[in-house]
Short mmCIF file of C-alpha atoms and ligand atoms in Angstrom, two decimals:
data_model
loop_
_atom_site.label_atom_id
_atom_site.label_comp_id
_atom_site.label_asym_id
_atom_site.label_seq_id
_atom_site.Cartn_x
_atom_site.Cartn_y
_atom_site.Cartn_z
CA MET A 1 4.66 58.19 15.85
CA ASN A 2 6.82 61.14 16.90
CA ARG A 3 10.33 60.02 16.22
CA LEU A 4 10.99 63.10 14.06
CA GLN A 5 8.90 65.62 16.01
CA ASP A 6 10.12 69.22 15.50
CA LYS A 7 12.47 68.25 12.68
CA VAL A 8 12.50 69.77 9.23
CA ALA A 9 13.64 67.32 6.55
CA VAL A 10 14.54 68.07 2.93
CA ILE A 11 14.40 65.08 0.60
CA THR A 12 15.66 65.46 -2.97
CA GLY A 13 14.14 63.18 -5.58
CA ALA A 14 11.07 62.81 -3.38
CA GLY A 15 8.74 62.96 -6.37
CA SER A 16 9.05 59.23 -6.87
CA GLY A 17 10.14 55.84 -5.58
CA ILE A 18 12.25 55.66 -2.44
CA GLY A 19 12.27 59.45 -1.93
CA ARG A 20 8.47 59.57 -1.99
CA ALA A 21 8.28 56.74 0.54
CA ALA A 22 10.79 58.57 2.75
CA ALA A 23 8.73 61.78 2.62
CA ARG A 24 5.60 59.91 3.68
CA LEU A 25 7.29 57.95 6.48
CA MET A 26 9.19 60.96 7.85
CA ALA A 27 6.01 63.05 7.87
CA ALA A 28 4.19 60.20 9.62
CA GLN A 29 6.86 60.49 12.34
CA GLY A 30 6.18 64.19 12.82
CA ALA A 31 8.74 65.82 10.50
CA ARG A 32 7.82 68.75 8.30
CA VAL A 33 9.10 67.60 4.92
CA VAL A 34 10.32 69.46 1.87
CA VAL A 35 9.64 67.44 -1.25
CA ALA A 36 12.31 68.57 -3.70
CA ASP A 37 12.28 67.31 -7.27
CA HIS A 38 12.88 68.67 -10.75
CA ASP A 39 9.52 67.22 -11.78
CA ALA A 40 7.15 69.84 -10.33
CA ASP A 41 4.02 67.72 -10.78
CA ALA A 42 5.64 64.72 -9.10
CA ALA A 43 6.77 66.87 -6.16
CA ARG A 44 3.26 68.30 -5.75
CA GLU A 45 1.79 64.79 -5.93
CA THR A 46 4.06 63.55 -3.13
CA ALA A 47 3.30 66.62 -1.02
CA GLY A 48 -0.40 65.95 -1.58
CA LEU A 49 0.01 62.37 -0.36
CA VAL A 50 1.78 63.64 2.75
CA THR A 51 -0.89 66.19 3.59
CA ALA A 52 -3.67 63.68 2.84
CA GLY A 53 -2.02 61.48 5.48
CA GLY A 54 -2.18 64.31 8.03
CA GLY A 55 1.43 65.47 7.59
CA GLU A 56 3.01 68.77 6.62
CA ALA A 57 4.89 69.17 3.33
CA LEU A 58 6.25 71.81 1.00
CA ALA A 59 6.81 70.93 -2.68
CA LEU A 60 9.78 72.61 -4.35
CA THR A 61 11.05 72.37 -7.91
CA VAL A 62 14.83 71.99 -7.92
CA ASP A 63 17.66 70.83 -10.14
CA VAL A 64 20.14 69.29 -7.73
CA THR A 65 23.01 69.70 -10.20
CA GLU A 66 22.74 73.52 -10.14
CA GLU A 67 24.10 75.31 -7.09
CA ALA A 68 21.76 78.31 -7.42
CA SER A 69 18.76 75.98 -7.52
CA VAL A 70 20.01 74.02 -4.49
CA ALA A 71 20.63 77.26 -2.57
CA ALA A 72 17.09 78.40 -3.40
CA MET A 73 15.83 75.05 -2.03
CA THR A 74 17.59 75.35 1.33
CA ASP A 75 16.72 79.05 1.67
CA ALA A 76 13.04 78.39 0.87
CA THR A 77 13.02 75.61 3.47
CA VAL A 78 14.27 77.89 6.21
CA ALA A 79 11.96 80.70 5.08
CA GLU A 80 8.95 78.36 5.31
CA TYR A 81 9.78 76.27 8.39
CA GLY A 82 12.40 78.35 10.25
CA ALA A 83 15.14 75.68 10.27
CA LEU A 84 16.66 72.70 8.45
CA HIS A 85 17.68 69.61 10.42
CA VAL A 86 17.75 66.70 7.95
CA LEU A 87 18.94 66.55 4.35
CA CYS A 88 18.49 63.45 2.21
CA ASN A 89 20.69 63.73 -0.88
CA HIS A 90 18.68 61.11 -2.67
CA VAL A 91 18.71 61.97 -6.40
CA GLY A 92 21.01 59.77 -8.45
CA GLY A 93 21.36 57.09 -11.07
CA THR A 94 22.72 56.58 -14.58
CA ASN A 95 21.37 55.26 -17.85
CA PRO A 96 22.43 51.58 -18.16
CA ARG A 97 22.12 51.80 -21.95
CA THR A 98 24.91 54.39 -22.23
CA ASP A 99 26.80 53.82 -18.95
CA LEU A 100 28.56 50.70 -20.23
CA ASP A 101 31.99 49.13 -19.75
CA VAL A 102 35.09 51.35 -19.77
CA LEU A 103 35.84 50.96 -23.48
CA ARG A 104 32.32 51.53 -24.71
CA MET A 105 30.84 53.93 -22.17
CA ASP A 106 29.53 57.30 -23.27
CA MET A 107 31.71 59.99 -21.68
CA ALA A 108 28.82 62.47 -21.71
CA GLU A 109 26.91 59.97 -19.55
CA PHE A 110 29.91 59.79 -17.20
CA ASP A 111 29.83 63.59 -16.80
CA ARG A 112 26.07 63.43 -16.18
CA ALA A 113 26.65 60.71 -13.57
CA VAL A 114 29.15 62.89 -11.75
CA ALA A 115 26.74 65.84 -11.74
CA LEU A 116 23.65 63.89 -10.73
CA ASN A 117 25.20 61.71 -8.02
CA ILE A 118 28.26 63.30 -6.45
CA ARG A 119 28.12 67.00 -7.41
CA SER A 120 24.48 67.06 -6.24
CA THR A 121 25.41 65.47 -2.90
CA LEU A 122 28.23 67.96 -2.40
CA LEU A 123 26.04 70.94 -3.34
CA GLY A 124 23.15 69.88 -1.13
CA SER A 125 25.47 69.36 1.82
CA ARG A 126 27.35 72.62 1.42
CA ARG A 127 24.09 74.58 1.24
CA ALA A 128 22.32 72.77 4.09
CA ILE A 129 25.15 72.48 6.63
CA PRO A 130 25.34 76.20 7.51
CA HIS A 131 21.61 76.00 8.42
CA MET A 132 22.25 72.84 10.47
CA ILE A 133 25.09 74.58 12.32
CA ARG A 134 22.67 77.40 13.18
CA ALA A 135 20.12 74.79 14.35
CA GLY A 136 22.73 73.21 16.66
CA GLY A 137 23.09 69.97 14.68
CA GLY A 138 21.60 67.86 11.97
CA SER A 139 21.69 64.70 9.90
CA VAL A 140 22.79 64.35 6.28
CA ILE A 141 21.72 61.11 4.62
CA ASN A 142 23.29 60.26 1.28
CA THR A 143 21.96 57.61 -1.06
CA ALA A 144 24.77 55.40 -2.35
CA SER A 145 24.24 51.89 -3.76
CA VAL A 146 25.61 48.38 -3.48
CA ALA A 147 27.20 49.30 -6.84
CA ALA A 148 29.76 51.23 -4.76
CA LEU A 149 30.95 47.96 -3.21
CA VAL A 150 31.38 45.55 -6.09
CA GLY A 151 32.63 45.55 -9.68
CA ASP A 152 30.19 45.14 -12.54
CA VAL A 153 30.16 44.54 -16.29
CA LEU A 154 28.28 47.75 -17.03
CA GLN A 155 27.27 50.97 -15.23
CA THR A 156 30.94 51.73 -14.63
CA SER A 157 30.20 55.39 -13.93
CA TYR A 158 27.41 54.52 -11.51
CA GLY A 159 29.65 52.38 -9.30
CA ALA A 160 32.43 54.97 -9.34
CA VAL A 161 30.24 57.94 -8.44
CA LYS A 162 28.39 56.02 -5.71
CA ALA A 163 31.79 55.05 -4.20
CA ALA A 164 32.59 58.78 -4.25
CA VAL A 165 29.33 59.40 -2.34
CA VAL A 166 30.56 56.98 0.36
CA SER A 167 33.88 58.82 0.58
CA LEU A 168 32.19 62.23 0.77
CA THR A 169 29.94 60.88 3.54
CA LYS A 170 33.01 60.14 5.68
CA SER A 171 34.55 63.56 5.03
CA LEU A 172 31.29 65.34 5.93
CA ALA A 173 31.02 63.27 9.14
CA THR A 174 34.60 64.15 10.03
CA GLN A 175 34.40 67.84 9.17
CA TYR A 176 31.06 68.73 10.78
CA GLY A 177 30.79 66.19 13.61
CA PRO A 178 32.06 68.83 16.06
CA HIS A 179 28.92 70.84 15.23
CA GLY A 180 26.67 67.90 16.10
CA ILE A 181 26.07 67.13 12.44
CA ARG A 182 26.01 63.46 11.50
CA CYS A 183 26.42 62.15 7.98
CA ASN A 184 25.66 58.60 6.91
CA ALA A 185 24.98 56.85 3.64
CA ILE A 186 22.60 54.08 2.66
CA ALA A 187 23.45 51.49 0.03
CA PRO A 188 20.20 50.06 -1.32
CA GLY A 189 20.26 46.77 -3.17
CA ALA A 190 17.56 45.93 -5.71
CA VAL A 191 14.48 47.97 -4.84
CA MET A 192 11.25 47.61 -6.78
CA THR A 193 10.30 51.20 -7.48
CA PRO A 194 7.34 51.53 -9.87
CA ALA A 195 9.73 52.39 -12.73
CA LEU A 196 11.75 49.19 -12.23
CA GLU A 197 8.76 46.98 -11.55
CA ASN A 198 7.15 47.95 -14.85
CA ASN A 199 10.29 47.70 -16.97
CA LEU A 200 12.39 44.81 -15.71
CA PRO A 201 11.91 41.52 -17.56
CA GLN A 202 10.96 38.61 -15.30
CA GLU A 203 14.30 36.87 -15.97
CA VAL A 204 16.18 39.87 -14.56
CA ILE A 205 13.94 39.88 -11.48
CA ASP A 206 14.61 36.13 -11.08
CA SER A 207 18.38 36.67 -11.37
CA LEU A 208 18.25 39.35 -8.65
CA LEU A 209 16.21 37.06 -6.42
CA ALA A 210 18.76 34.31 -6.96
CA VAL A 211 21.59 36.38 -5.45
CA ASN A 212 19.64 37.81 -2.51
CA ALA A 213 19.88 36.04 0.84
CA LEU A 214 16.24 36.94 1.51
CA PRO A 215 13.60 35.44 -0.79
CA TYR A 216 12.17 38.80 -1.88
CA LEU A 217 13.33 42.10 -3.38
CA GLY A 218 13.17 45.42 -1.59
CA ALA A 219 10.26 47.85 -1.55
CA PRO A 220 10.84 51.65 -1.40
CA GLU A 221 9.66 51.61 2.24
CA ASP A 222 12.47 49.18 3.17
CA ILE A 223 15.00 51.91 2.37
CA ALA A 224 12.81 54.73 3.67
CA HIS A 225 12.55 53.12 7.13
CA ALA A 226 16.36 53.14 7.32
CA MET A 227 16.32 56.82 6.32
CA VAL A 228 13.87 57.57 9.15
CA PHE A 229 16.23 55.87 11.61
CA LEU A 230 19.23 57.89 10.35
CA ALA A 231 17.18 61.11 10.53
CA SER A 232 16.06 60.42 14.08
CA ASP A 233 17.93 60.88 17.36
CA GLU A 234 17.88 57.07 17.75
CA SER A 235 21.01 57.12 15.57
CA ARG A 236 22.66 59.99 17.48
CA TYR A 237 25.94 58.07 17.95
CA LEU A 238 26.12 56.85 14.35
CA THR A 239 28.09 58.86 11.83
CA GLY A 240 30.29 58.30 8.80
CA GLN A 241 28.73 54.89 8.21
CA LEU A 242 27.38 53.08 5.19
CA LEU A 243 24.18 51.20 5.99
CA VAL A 244 23.75 48.43 3.43
CA VAL A 245 20.05 47.62 2.93
CA ASP A 246 20.18 44.95 0.24
CA GLY A 247 18.40 41.78 1.34
CA GLY A 248 21.80 40.16 1.83
CA MET A 249 22.91 40.55 -1.80
CA THR A 250 26.45 41.60 -0.86
CA THR A 251 26.62 39.56 2.35
CA GLN A 252 26.66 36.06 1.03
CA SER A 253 29.47 34.34 -0.84
CA PRO A 254 28.87 34.51 -4.61
CA ALA A 255 29.14 30.70 -4.48
CA ALA A 256 26.32 30.34 -1.93
CA PRO A 257 23.39 30.07 -4.37
CA GLY A 258 25.13 27.19 -6.20
CA ARG A 259 26.26 25.50 -2.98
CA ARG A 260 22.69 25.32 -1.66
CA ALA A 261 22.25 22.36 -4.01
CA MET A 262 25.03 20.51 -2.10
CA LEU A 263 23.02 20.53 1.14
CA PRO A 264 21.30 17.32 2.17
CA ALA A 265 17.57 17.41 1.48
N1 NAD B 301 15.75 51.62 -7.02
C1 NAD B 301 16.84 50.91 -6.76
O1 NAD B 301 16.87 49.67 -6.90
C2 NAD B 301 18.07 51.60 -6.24
C3 NAD B 301 19.16 50.82 -5.83
C4 NAD B 301 20.30 51.44 -5.36
C5 NAD B 301 20.35 52.82 -5.28
N2 NAD B 301 19.28 53.56 -5.70
C6 NAD B 301 19.42 55.02 -5.61
O2 NAD B 301 18.24 55.60 -5.06
C7 NAD B 301 18.08 56.92 -5.60
C8 NAD B 301 16.73 57.13 -6.25
O3 NAD B 301 16.27 55.96 -6.71
P1 NAD B 301 14.73 55.73 -6.95
O4 NAD B 301 14.65 54.32 -7.37
O5 NAD B 301 13.93 56.26 -5.81
O6 NAD B 301 14.54 56.66 -8.28
P2 NAD B 301 13.30 57.23 -9.00
O7 NAD B 301 13.65 57.28 -10.45
O8 NAD B 301 12.04 56.54 -8.59
O9 NAD B 301 13.24 58.74 -8.43
C9 NAD B 301 14.21 59.68 -8.73
C10 NAD B 301 13.58 61.08 -8.61
O10 NAD B 301 14.63 62.04 -8.80
C11 NAD B 301 14.14 63.10 -9.61
N3 NAD B 301 15.27 63.76 -10.28
C12 NAD B 301 16.01 63.27 -11.30
N4 NAD B 301 16.95 64.18 -11.66
C13 NAD B 301 16.81 65.25 -10.82
C14 NAD B 301 17.48 66.50 -10.69
N5 NAD B 301 18.51 66.84 -11.50
N6 NAD B 301 17.09 67.33 -9.71
C15 NAD B 301 16.05 67.02 -8.90
N7 NAD B 301 15.36 65.86 -8.99
C16 NAD B 301 15.74 64.98 -9.94
C17 NAD B 301 13.18 62.43 -10.56
O11 NAD B 301 12.25 63.36 -11.09
C18 NAD B 301 12.52 61.38 -9.67
O12 NAD B 301 11.35 61.87 -9.05
C19 NAD B 301 19.21 57.13 -6.59
O13 NAD B 301 20.27 57.79 -5.94
C20 NAD B 301 19.59 55.71 -6.96
O14 NAD B 301 20.90 55.62 -7.44
C21 NAD B 301 18.15 52.99 -6.17
#
């Protein structure tokens, strides 16, 4: 219950999905959480869920692509709670309808992908780390994706910027490790956030299930539990790593689903 006692955790994109689950689980482990999202109502809703569960939360409206907004977020955190120990750079994503293959992709969407995924992670880190140094250490947790690890037929920008998040994670771990600051990334596989659950056709869900080693898709809490671990002192010797939480999607040989049929009954 108290794995994050006395820690202050900022979670961007906590108005929804995985970020909301992380805010609730971190608060349940004793952290004071800052719910940062550009959707003010969504941020307030998450903070309300945290406080209804007996936790402590501050809702902030932020655009993670704007440095002034990110600086206001980290400053407001320290003004409210006196310190900042954990930063989850969680906002990210691209539009799969315009983030296509290299020849047909929309270059404006590529620029948006850079801003939303890698610029945001850099800005959050550079604004939070001075506070972590003052606190004597901290943990930065970046949200990457399995898209950083494999090629794909579309979402070219998404894979590229998430690979950049993995690279930045290693540089942050290297540069600020001497200050007791750890930096790790998580690569979620398919996670059924409400938005996906309501919009994905059943055949797409079936195709994702077919390539997972486990017979189910992820829930937001599956990723959030890993974030709690990386925020806590249980992971004090872990830094610069990519934790792949994907139900075995990238573990098994691509031939494995077909080869199952070759097994004796
Ligand atoms: N859901 C999945 O299957 C999956 C898989 C791999 C990686 N991821 C990664 O997880 C992260 C979030 O995914 P999710 O499924 O929880 O998404 P989500 O859409 O449920 O939540 C994203 C939140 O970010 C907020 N947001 C968007 N732009 C913002 C901005 N500029 N500034 C501040 N807040 C902003 C939104 O308002 C929303 O509340 C992303 O980095 C995504 O790439 C998700």
